[in-house]
Structures are given as C-alpha cells and as structure tokens.
Short mmCIF file of C-alpha atoms in Angstrom, two decimals:
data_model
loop_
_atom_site.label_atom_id
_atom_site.label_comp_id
_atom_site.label_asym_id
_atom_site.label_seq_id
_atom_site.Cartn_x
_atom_site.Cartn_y
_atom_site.Cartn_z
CA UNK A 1 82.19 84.49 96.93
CA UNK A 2 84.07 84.15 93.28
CA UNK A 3 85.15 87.88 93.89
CA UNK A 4 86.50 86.98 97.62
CA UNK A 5 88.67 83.89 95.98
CA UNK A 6 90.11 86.08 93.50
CA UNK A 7 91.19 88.76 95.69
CA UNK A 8 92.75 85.85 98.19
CA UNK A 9 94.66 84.42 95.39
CA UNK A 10 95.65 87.68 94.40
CA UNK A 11 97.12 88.60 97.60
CA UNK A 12 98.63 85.25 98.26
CA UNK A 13 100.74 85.14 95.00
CA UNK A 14 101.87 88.76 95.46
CA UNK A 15 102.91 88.11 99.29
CA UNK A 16 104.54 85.08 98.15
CA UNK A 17 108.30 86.47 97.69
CA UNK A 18 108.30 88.82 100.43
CA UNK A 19 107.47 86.01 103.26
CA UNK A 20 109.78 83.86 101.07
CA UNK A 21 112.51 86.61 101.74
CA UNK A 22 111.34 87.28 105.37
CA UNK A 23 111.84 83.63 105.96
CA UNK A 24 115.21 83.37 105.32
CA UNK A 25 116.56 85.11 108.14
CA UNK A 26 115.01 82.97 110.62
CA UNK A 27 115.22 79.15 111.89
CA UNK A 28 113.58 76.34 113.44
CA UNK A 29 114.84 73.58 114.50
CA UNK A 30 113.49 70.73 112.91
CA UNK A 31 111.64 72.09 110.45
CA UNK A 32 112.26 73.11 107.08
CA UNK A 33 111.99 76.75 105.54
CA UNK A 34 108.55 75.65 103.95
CA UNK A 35 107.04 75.72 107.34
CA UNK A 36 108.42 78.97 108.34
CA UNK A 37 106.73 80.05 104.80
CA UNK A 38 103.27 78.90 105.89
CA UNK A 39 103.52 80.50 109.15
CA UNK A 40 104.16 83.52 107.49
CA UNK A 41 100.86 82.90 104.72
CA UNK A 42 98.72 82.04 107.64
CA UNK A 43 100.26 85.64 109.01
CA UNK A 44 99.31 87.41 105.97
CA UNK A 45 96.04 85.86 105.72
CA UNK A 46 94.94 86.17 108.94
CA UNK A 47 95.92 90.16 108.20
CA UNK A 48 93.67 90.08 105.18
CA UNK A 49 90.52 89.59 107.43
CA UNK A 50 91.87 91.82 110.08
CA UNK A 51 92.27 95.05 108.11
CA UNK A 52 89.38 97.58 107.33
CA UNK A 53 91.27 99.45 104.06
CA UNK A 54 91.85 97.86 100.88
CA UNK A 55 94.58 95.33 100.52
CA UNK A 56 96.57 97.28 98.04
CA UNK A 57 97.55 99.92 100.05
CA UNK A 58 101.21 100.56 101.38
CA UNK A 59 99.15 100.40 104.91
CA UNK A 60 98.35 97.01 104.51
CA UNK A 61 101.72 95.58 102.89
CA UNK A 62 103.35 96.42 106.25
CA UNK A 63 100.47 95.36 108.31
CA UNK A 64 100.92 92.50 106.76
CA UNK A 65 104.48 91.60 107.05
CA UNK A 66 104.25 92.47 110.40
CA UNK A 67 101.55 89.98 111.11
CA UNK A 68 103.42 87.22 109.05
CA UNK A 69 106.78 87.94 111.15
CA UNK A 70 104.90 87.47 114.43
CA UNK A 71 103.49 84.11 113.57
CA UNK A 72 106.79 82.98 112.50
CA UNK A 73 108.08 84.13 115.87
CA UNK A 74 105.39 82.47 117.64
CA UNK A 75 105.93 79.49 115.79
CA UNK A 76 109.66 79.24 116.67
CA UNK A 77 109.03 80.38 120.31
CA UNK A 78 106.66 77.35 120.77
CA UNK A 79 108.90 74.99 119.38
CA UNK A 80 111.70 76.32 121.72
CA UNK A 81 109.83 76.17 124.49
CA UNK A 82 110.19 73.51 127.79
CA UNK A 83 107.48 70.70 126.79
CA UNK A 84 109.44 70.22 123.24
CA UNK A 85 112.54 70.06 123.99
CA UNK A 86 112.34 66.05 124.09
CA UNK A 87 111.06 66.30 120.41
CA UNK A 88 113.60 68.79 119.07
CA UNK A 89 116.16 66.35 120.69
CA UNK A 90 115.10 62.99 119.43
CA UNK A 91 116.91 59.85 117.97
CA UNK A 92 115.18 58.38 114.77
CA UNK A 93 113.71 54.62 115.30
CA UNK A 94 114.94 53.92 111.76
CA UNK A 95 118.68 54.22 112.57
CA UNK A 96 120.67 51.46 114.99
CA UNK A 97 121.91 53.46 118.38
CA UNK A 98 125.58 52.80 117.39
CA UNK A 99 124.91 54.50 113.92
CA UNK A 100 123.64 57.36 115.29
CA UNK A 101 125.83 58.25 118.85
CA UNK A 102 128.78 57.56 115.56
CA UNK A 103 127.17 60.54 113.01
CA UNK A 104 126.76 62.73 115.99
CA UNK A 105 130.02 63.04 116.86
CA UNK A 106 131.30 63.94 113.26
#
C-alpha cells in the first residue's frame, strides 16, 4: 500500500504543471482556475487506475492529459447547462439590490 502512495504522489506532483498549463486556456463561470485544476487531477487520477502500462511511459502522459481535458470539459459543460443557469446568474444576499443593479452596469 506504501508503494501505491508513493507512486500516486509521484504522479500527482509531476502532472501538476501540465494540468496547471492545460487549465489556463479554459473557463468557468463562477469558479476559479483551482477548480478547473482539480478537475483536471481527478482526470489524471482516474487515468492512473485506468491504464494497464506503466505510468512513465509517453503512452500514458497523453492518456492522461487527455483524460484530465475531458473532465474539465465535462465540468464546464455541466455548469453551462439549462438547470444552472439560475446559479451562474445569481445576486449575492450580502449586497443591497441598489448596490448591485449600480456595479453591474459599470
């Protein structure tokens, strides 16, 4: 099980700056880029238990990246989609009506 953690942490601190850099060219709307990054670990990791070969191949970098982009699609797809447009759209309860219609429109 030790041997299993290493290789995980291993993997997860080398795929770190490549999902960092895939995640720039992508947004979602209300969301930061830190969430777009974890989409794209939970990609990577879920391609770590998916793949037969060893995880240092060039086989598996780009099986990975591919799985990390896809969640991060899926992840912006669902949060585009009908049922969420009322929470992508929303006024925050902390801010008075007037304060808020006002910021808008700047």
């Amino acid at each position: 099980m030790k041997e299993f953690d290493e290789k995980l942490e291993e993997i997860i601190s080398s795929y770190s700056k490549i999902i960092r850099k895939v995640c720039r060219r992508y947004y979602l709307a209300g969301a930061t880029q830190d969430d777009l990054y974890q989409e794209g670990m939970i990609g990577v990791l879920e391609a770590y238990h998916k793949f037969d070969g060893k995880p240092k191949d060039e086989e598996f970098k780009k099986f990975a990246i591919v799985c990390a982009k896809h969640k991060i699609f899926d992840a912006i797809r669902k949060s585009n989609s009908y049922k969420n447009k009322p929470l992508n759209n929303y006024i925050p309860i902390t801010l008075p009506f007037f304060v808020y219609s006002k910021a808008k429109k700047s």
